[in-house]
PDB file of C-alpha atoms in Angstrom:
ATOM      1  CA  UNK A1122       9.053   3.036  13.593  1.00 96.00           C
ATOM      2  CA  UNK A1123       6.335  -0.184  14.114  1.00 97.00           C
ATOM      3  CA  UNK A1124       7.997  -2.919  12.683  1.00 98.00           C
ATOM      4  CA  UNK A1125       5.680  -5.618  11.219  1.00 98.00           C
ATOM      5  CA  UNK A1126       6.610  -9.166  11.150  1.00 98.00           C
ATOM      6  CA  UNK A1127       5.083 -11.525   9.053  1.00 98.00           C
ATOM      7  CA  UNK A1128       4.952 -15.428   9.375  1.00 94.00           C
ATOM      8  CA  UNK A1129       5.433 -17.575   7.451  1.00 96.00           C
ATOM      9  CA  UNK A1130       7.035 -16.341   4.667  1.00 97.00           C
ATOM     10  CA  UNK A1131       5.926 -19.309   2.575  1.00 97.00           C
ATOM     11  CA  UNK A1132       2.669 -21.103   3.048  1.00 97.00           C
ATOM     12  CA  UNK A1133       2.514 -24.358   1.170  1.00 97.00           C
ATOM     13  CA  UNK A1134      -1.343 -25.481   0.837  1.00 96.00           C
ATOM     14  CA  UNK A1135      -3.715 -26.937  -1.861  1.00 96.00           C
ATOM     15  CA  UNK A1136      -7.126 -25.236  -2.835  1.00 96.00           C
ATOM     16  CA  UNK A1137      -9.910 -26.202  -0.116  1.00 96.00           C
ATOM     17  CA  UNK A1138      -7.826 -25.982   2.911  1.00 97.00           C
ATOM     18  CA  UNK A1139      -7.369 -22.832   5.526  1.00 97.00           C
ATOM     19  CA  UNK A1140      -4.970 -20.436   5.551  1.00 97.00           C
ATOM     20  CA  UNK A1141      -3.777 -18.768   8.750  1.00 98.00           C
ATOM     21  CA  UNK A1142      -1.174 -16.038   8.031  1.00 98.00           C
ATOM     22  CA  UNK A1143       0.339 -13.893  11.232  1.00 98.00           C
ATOM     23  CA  UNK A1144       1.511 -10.144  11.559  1.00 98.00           C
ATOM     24  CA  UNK A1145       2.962  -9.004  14.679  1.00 98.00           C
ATOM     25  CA  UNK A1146       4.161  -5.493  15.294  1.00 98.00           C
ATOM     26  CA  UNK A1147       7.047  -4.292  17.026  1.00 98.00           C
ATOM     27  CA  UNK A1148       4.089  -1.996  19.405  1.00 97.00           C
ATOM     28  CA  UNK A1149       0.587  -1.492  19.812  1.00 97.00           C
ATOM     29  CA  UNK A1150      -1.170  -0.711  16.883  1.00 96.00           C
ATOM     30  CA  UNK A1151      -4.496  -1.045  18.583  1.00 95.00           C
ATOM     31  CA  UNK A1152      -6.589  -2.226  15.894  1.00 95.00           C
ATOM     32  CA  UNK A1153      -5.109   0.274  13.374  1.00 97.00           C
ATOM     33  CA  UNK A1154      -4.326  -3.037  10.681  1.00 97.00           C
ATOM     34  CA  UNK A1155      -4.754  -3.777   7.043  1.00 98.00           C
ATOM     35  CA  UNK A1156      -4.336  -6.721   5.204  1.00 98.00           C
ATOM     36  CA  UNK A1157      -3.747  -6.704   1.503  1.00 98.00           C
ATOM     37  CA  UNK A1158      -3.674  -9.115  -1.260  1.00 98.00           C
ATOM     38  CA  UNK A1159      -1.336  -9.108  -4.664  1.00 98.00           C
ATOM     39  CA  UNK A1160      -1.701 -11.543  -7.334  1.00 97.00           C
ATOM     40  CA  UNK A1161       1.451 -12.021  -9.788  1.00 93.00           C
ATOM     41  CA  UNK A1162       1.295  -8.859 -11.820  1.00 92.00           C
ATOM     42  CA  UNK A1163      -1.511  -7.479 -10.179  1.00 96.00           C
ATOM     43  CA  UNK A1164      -1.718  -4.637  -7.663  1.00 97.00           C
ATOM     44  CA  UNK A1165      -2.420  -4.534  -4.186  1.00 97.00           C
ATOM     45  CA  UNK A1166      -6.093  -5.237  -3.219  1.00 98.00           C
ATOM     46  CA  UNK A1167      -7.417  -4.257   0.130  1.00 98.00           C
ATOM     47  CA  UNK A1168      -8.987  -7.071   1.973  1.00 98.00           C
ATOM     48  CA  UNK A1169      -9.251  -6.320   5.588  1.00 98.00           C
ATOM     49  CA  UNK A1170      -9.132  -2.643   7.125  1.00 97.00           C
ATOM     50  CA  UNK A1171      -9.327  -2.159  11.143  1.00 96.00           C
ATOM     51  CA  UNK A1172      -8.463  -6.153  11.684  1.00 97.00           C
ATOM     52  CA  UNK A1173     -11.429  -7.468  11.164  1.00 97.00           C
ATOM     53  CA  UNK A1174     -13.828  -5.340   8.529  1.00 97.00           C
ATOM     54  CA  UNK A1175     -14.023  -6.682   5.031  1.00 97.00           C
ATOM     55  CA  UNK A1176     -13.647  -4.088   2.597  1.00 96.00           C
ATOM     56  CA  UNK A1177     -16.237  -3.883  -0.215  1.00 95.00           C
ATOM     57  CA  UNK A1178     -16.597  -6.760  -2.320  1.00 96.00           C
ATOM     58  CA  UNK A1179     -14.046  -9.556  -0.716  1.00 97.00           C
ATOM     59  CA  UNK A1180     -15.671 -12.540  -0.279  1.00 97.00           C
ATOM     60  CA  UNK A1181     -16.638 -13.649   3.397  1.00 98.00           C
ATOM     61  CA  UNK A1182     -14.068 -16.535   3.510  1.00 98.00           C
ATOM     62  CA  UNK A1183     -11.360 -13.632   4.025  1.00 98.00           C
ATOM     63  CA  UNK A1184     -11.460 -12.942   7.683  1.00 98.00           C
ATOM     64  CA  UNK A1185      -9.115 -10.797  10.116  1.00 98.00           C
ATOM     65  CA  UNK A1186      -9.068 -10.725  13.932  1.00 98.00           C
ATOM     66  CA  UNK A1187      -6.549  -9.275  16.207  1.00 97.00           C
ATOM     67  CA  UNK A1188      -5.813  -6.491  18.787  1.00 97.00           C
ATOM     68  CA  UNK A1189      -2.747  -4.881  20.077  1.00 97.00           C
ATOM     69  CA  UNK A1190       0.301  -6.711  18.756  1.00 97.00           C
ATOM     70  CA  UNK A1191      -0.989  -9.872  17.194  1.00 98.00           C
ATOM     71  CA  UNK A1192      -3.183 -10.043  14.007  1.00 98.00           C
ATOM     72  CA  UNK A1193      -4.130 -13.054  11.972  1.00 98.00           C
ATOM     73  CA  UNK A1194      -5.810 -13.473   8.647  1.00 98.00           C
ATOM     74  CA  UNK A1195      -7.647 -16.367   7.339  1.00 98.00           C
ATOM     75  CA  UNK A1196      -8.774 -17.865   4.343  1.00 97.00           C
ATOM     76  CA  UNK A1197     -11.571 -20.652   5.802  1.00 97.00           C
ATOM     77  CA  UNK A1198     -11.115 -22.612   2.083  1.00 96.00           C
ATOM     78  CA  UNK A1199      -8.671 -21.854  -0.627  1.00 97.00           C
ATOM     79  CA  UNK A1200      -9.546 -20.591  -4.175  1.00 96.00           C
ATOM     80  CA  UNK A1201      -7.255 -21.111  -7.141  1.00 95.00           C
ATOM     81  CA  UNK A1202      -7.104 -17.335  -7.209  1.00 96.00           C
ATOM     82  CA  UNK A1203      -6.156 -17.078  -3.588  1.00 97.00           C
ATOM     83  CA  UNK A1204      -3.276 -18.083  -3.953  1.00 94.00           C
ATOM     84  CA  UNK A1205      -1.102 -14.983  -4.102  1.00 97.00           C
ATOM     85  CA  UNK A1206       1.077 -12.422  -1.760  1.00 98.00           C
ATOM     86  CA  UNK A1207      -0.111 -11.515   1.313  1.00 98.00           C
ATOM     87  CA  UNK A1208       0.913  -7.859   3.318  1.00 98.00           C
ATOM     88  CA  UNK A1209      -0.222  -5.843   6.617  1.00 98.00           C
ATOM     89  CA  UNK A1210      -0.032  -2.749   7.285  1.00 98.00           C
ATOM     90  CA  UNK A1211      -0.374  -0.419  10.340  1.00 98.00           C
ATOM     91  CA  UNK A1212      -2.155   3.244  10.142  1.00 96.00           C
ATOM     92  CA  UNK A1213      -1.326   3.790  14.331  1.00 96.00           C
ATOM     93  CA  UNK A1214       1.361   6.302  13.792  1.00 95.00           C
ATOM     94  CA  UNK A1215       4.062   7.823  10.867  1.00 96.00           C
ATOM     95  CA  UNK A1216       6.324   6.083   9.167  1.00 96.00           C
ATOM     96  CA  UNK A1217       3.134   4.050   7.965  1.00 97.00           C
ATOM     97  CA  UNK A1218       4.640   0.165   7.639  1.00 98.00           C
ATOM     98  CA  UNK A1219       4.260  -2.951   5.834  1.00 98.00           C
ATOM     99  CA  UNK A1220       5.226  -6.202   6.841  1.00 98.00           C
ATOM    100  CA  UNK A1221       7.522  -8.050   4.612  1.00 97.00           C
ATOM    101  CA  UNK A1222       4.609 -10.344   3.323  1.00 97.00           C
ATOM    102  CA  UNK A1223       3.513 -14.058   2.943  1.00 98.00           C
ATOM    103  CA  UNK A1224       3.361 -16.161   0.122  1.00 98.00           C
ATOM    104  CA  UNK A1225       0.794 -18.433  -0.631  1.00 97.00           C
ATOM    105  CA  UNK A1226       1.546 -21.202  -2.966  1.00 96.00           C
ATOM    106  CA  UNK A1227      -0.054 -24.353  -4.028  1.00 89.00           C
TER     107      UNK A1227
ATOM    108  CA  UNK B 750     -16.204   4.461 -10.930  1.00 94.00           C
ATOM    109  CA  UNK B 751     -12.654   5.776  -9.246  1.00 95.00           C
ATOM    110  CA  UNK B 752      -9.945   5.682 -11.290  1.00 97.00           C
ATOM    111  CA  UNK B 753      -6.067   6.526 -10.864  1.00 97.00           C
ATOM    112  CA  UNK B 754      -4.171   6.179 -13.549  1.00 97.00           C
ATOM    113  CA  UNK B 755      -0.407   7.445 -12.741  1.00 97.00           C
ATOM    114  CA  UNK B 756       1.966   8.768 -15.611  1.00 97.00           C
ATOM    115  CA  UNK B 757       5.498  10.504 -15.715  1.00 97.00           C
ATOM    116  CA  UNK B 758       7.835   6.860 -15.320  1.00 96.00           C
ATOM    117  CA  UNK B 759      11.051   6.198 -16.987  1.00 97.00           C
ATOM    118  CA  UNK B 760      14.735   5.852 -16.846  1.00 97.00           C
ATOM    119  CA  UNK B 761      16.415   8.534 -14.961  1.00 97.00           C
ATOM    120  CA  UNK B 762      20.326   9.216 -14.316  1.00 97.00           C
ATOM    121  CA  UNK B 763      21.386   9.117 -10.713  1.00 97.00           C
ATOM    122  CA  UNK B 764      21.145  12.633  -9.565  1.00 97.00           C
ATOM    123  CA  UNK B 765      18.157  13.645 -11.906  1.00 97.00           C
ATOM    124  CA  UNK B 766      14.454  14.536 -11.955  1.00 98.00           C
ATOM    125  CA  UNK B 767      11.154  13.247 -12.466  1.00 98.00           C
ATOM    126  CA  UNK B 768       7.673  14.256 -11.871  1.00 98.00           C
ATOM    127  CA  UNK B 769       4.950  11.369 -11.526  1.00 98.00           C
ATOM    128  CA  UNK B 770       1.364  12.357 -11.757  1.00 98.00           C
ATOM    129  CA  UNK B 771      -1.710  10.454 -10.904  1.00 98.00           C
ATOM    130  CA  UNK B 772      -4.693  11.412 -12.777  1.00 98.00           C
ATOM    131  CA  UNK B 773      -8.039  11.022 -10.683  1.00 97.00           C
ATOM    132  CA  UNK B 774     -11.659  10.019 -11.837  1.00 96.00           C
ATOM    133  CA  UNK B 775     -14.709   9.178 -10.471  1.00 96.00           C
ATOM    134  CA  UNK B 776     -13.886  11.371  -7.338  1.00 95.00           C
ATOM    135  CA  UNK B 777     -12.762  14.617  -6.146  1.00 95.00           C
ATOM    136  CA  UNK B 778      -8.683  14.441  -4.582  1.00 93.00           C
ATOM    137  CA  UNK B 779      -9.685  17.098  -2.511  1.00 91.00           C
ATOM    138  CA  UNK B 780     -12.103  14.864  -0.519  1.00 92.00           C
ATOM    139  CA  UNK B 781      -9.626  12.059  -0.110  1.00 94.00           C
ATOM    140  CA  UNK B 782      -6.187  11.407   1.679  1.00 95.00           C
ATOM    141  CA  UNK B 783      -4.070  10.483  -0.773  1.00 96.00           C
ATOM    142  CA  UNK B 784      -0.520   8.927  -0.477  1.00 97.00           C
ATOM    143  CA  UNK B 785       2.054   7.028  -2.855  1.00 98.00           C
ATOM    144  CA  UNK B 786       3.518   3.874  -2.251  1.00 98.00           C
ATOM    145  CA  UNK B 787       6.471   1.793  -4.010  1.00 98.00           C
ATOM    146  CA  UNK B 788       7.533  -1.135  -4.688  1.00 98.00           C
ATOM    147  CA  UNK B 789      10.945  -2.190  -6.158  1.00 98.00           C
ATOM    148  CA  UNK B 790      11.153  -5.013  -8.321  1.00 96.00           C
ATOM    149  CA  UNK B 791      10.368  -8.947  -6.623  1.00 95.00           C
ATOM    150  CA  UNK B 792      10.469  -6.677  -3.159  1.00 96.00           C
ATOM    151  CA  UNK B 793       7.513  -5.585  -0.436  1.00 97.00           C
ATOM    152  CA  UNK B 794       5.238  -2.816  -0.417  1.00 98.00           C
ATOM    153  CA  UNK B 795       6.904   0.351   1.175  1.00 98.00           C
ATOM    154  CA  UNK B 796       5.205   4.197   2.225  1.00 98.00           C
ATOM    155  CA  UNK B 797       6.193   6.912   0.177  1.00 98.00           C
ATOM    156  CA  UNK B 798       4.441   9.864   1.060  1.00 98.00           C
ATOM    157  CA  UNK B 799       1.014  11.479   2.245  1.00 97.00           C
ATOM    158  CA  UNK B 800      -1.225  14.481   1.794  1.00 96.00           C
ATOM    159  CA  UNK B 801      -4.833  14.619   3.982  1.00 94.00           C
ATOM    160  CA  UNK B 802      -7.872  15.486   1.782  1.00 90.00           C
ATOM    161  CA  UNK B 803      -7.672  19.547   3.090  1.00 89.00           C
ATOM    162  CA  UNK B 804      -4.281  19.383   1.682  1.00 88.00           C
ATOM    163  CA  UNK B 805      -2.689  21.231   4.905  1.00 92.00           C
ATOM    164  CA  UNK B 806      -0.850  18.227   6.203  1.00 94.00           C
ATOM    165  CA  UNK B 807       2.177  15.999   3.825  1.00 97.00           C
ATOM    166  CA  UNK B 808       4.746  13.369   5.574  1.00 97.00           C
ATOM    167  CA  UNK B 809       6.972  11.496   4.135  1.00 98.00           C
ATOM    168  CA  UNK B 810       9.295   8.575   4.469  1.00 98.00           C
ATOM    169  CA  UNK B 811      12.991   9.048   5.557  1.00 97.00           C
ATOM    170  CA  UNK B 812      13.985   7.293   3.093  1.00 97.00           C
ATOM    171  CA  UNK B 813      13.026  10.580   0.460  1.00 98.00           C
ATOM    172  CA  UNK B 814      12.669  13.236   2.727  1.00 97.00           C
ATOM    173  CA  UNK B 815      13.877  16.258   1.331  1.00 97.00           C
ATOM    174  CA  UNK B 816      14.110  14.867  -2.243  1.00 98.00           C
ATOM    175  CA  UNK B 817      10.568  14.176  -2.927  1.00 98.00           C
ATOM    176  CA  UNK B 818       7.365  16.626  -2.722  1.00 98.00           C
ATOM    177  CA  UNK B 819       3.739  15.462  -2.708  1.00 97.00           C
ATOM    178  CA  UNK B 820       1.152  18.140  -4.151  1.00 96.00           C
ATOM    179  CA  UNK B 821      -2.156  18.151  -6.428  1.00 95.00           C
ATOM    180  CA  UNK B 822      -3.734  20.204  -8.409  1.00 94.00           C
ATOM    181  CA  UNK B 823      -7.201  20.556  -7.296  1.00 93.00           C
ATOM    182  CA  UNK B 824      -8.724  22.144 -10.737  1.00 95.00           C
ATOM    183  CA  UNK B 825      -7.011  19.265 -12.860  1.00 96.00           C
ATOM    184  CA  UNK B 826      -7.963  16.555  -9.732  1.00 96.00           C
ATOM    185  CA  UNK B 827      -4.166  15.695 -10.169  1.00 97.00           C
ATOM    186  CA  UNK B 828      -2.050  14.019  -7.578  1.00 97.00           C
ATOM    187  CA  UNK B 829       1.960  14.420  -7.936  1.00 98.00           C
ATOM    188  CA  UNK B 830       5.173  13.281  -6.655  1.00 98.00           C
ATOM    189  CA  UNK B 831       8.411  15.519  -7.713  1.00 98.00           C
ATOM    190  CA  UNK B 832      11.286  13.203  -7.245  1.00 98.00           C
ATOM    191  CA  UNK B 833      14.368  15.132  -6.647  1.00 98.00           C
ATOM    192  CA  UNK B 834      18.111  13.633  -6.514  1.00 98.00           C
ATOM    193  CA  UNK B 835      17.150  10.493  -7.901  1.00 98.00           C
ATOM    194  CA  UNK B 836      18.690   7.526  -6.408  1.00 98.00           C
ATOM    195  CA  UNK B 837      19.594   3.797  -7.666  1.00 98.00           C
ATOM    196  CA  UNK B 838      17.340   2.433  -4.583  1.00 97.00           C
ATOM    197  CA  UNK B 839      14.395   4.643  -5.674  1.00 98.00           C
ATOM    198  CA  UNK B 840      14.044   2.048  -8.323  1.00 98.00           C
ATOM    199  CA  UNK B 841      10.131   0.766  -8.116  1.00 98.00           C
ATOM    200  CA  UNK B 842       6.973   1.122  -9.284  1.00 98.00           C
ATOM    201  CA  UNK B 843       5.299   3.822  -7.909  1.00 98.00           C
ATOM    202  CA  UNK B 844       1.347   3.547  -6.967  1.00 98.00           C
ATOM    203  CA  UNK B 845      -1.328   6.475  -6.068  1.00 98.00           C
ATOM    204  CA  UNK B 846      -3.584   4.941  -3.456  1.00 98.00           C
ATOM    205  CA  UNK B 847      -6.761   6.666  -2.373  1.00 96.00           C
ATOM    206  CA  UNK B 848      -7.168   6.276   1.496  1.00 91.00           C
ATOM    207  CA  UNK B 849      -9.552   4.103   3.534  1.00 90.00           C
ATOM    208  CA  UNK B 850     -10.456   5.909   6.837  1.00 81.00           C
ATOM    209  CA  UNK B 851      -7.477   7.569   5.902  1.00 78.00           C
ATOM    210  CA  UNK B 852      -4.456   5.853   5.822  1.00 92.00           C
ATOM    211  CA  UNK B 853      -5.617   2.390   4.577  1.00 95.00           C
ATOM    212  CA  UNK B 854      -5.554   1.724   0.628  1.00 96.00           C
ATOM    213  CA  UNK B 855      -8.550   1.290  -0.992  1.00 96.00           C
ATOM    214  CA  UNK B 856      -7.738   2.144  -4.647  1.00 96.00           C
ATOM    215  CA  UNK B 857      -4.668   1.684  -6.278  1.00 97.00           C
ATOM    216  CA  UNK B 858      -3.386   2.818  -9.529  1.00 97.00           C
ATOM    217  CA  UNK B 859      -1.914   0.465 -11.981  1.00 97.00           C
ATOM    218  CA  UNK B 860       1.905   1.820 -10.833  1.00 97.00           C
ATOM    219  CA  UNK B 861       4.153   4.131 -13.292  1.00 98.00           C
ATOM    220  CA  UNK B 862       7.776   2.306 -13.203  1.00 98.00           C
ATOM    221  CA  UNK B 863      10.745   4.221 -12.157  1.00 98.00           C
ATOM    222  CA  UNK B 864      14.477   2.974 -12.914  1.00 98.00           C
ATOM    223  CA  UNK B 865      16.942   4.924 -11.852  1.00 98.00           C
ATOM    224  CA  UNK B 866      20.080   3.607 -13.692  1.00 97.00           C
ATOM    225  CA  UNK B 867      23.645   4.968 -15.460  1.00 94.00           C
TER     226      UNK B 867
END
């Protein structure tokens, strides 16, 4: 099983400034990566599929990069509504994973 | 517009049964990978189970192998999970998720709440 590990848990900013959240997995999941987004009481929204491709409709200020074991997301400038929970996830091989997410919080 | 709207939640006895179904609109199942994914209360996301769009290949987590069974129903464009041997752990709310290049989540249901309490 690909363990993902997210960092930090907690990320303590104010609207305006960047976000840099990190998921490392236990092996190479080539660029086989997801990032997701949950508000309080909201589900899951897809943001980022294959590290780095917007899905339809997030706004450009979402962006993913990574290969391999190391994968970051960033938010360039913070919205109110950005702040939220943040999880990967890895397609490479079964068990399909999440990490264990980061919060965002102003 | 796709739509899944799950039903078939409630409070179960350790040891029992339920059935969760995931009503699909705005697409055909049969063209999609489909999977369910839970998440117990304040915790993470976690993989449930799977079924590919041709419907000849399921997985599933260790965690409910042999207890739970994905399937659809093509003519009602259904998606279900039977949950067998019901566990106090298997407390979550379960989503349907319609796959992204397969096994990325693009849609999500709103999430049909299982307890699983005495």
């Amino acid at each position: 099983e690909i363990v993902l590990t997210q960092s930090p848990a907690t990320l303590s900013l104010s609207p305006g400034e960047r976000a840099t959240l990190s998921c490392r997995t236990s092996q190479s999941v080539s660029n086989y990566l997801a990032w997701y987004q949950q508000r309080p009481g909201q589900t899951p929204r897809l943001l980022i599929y294959d590290a780095s491709n917007r899905a339809t409709g997030i706004p450009a200020r979402f962006s993913g990069s990574g290969s391999g074991t190391d994968f970051t997301l960033t938010i360039s400038s913070l919205e109110p509504e950005d702040f939220a929970v943040y999880y990967c996830q890895h397609r490479r091989n079964w068990p399909l994973t999440f990490g264990g997410g980061t919060k965002v919080e102003i | 517009e796709v739509q899944l709207l799950e039903s078939g939640g409630g409070l179960v006895q350790p040891g029992g049964s339920l059935r969760l179904s995931c009503a699909a609109s705005g697409f055909t199942l049969s063209s999609h990978d489909m999977t369910w994914v839970r998440q117990a209360p304040g915790k993470g996301l976690e993989w449930v189970s799977s079924m590919t769009g041709s419907g000849d290949y399921t997985n599933y987590a260790d965690s409910v192998k042999g207890r739970f069974t994905i399937s659809r129903d093509n003519s009602k464009n259904t998606l279900y999970l039977q949950m067998n041997s019901l566990r106090v752990e298997d407390t979550a709310v379960y989503f349907c998720v319609r796959g992204l290049n397969g096994w990325f989540f693009e849609y999500w249901g709103q999430g049909a709440l299982v307890t699983v309490s005495s």
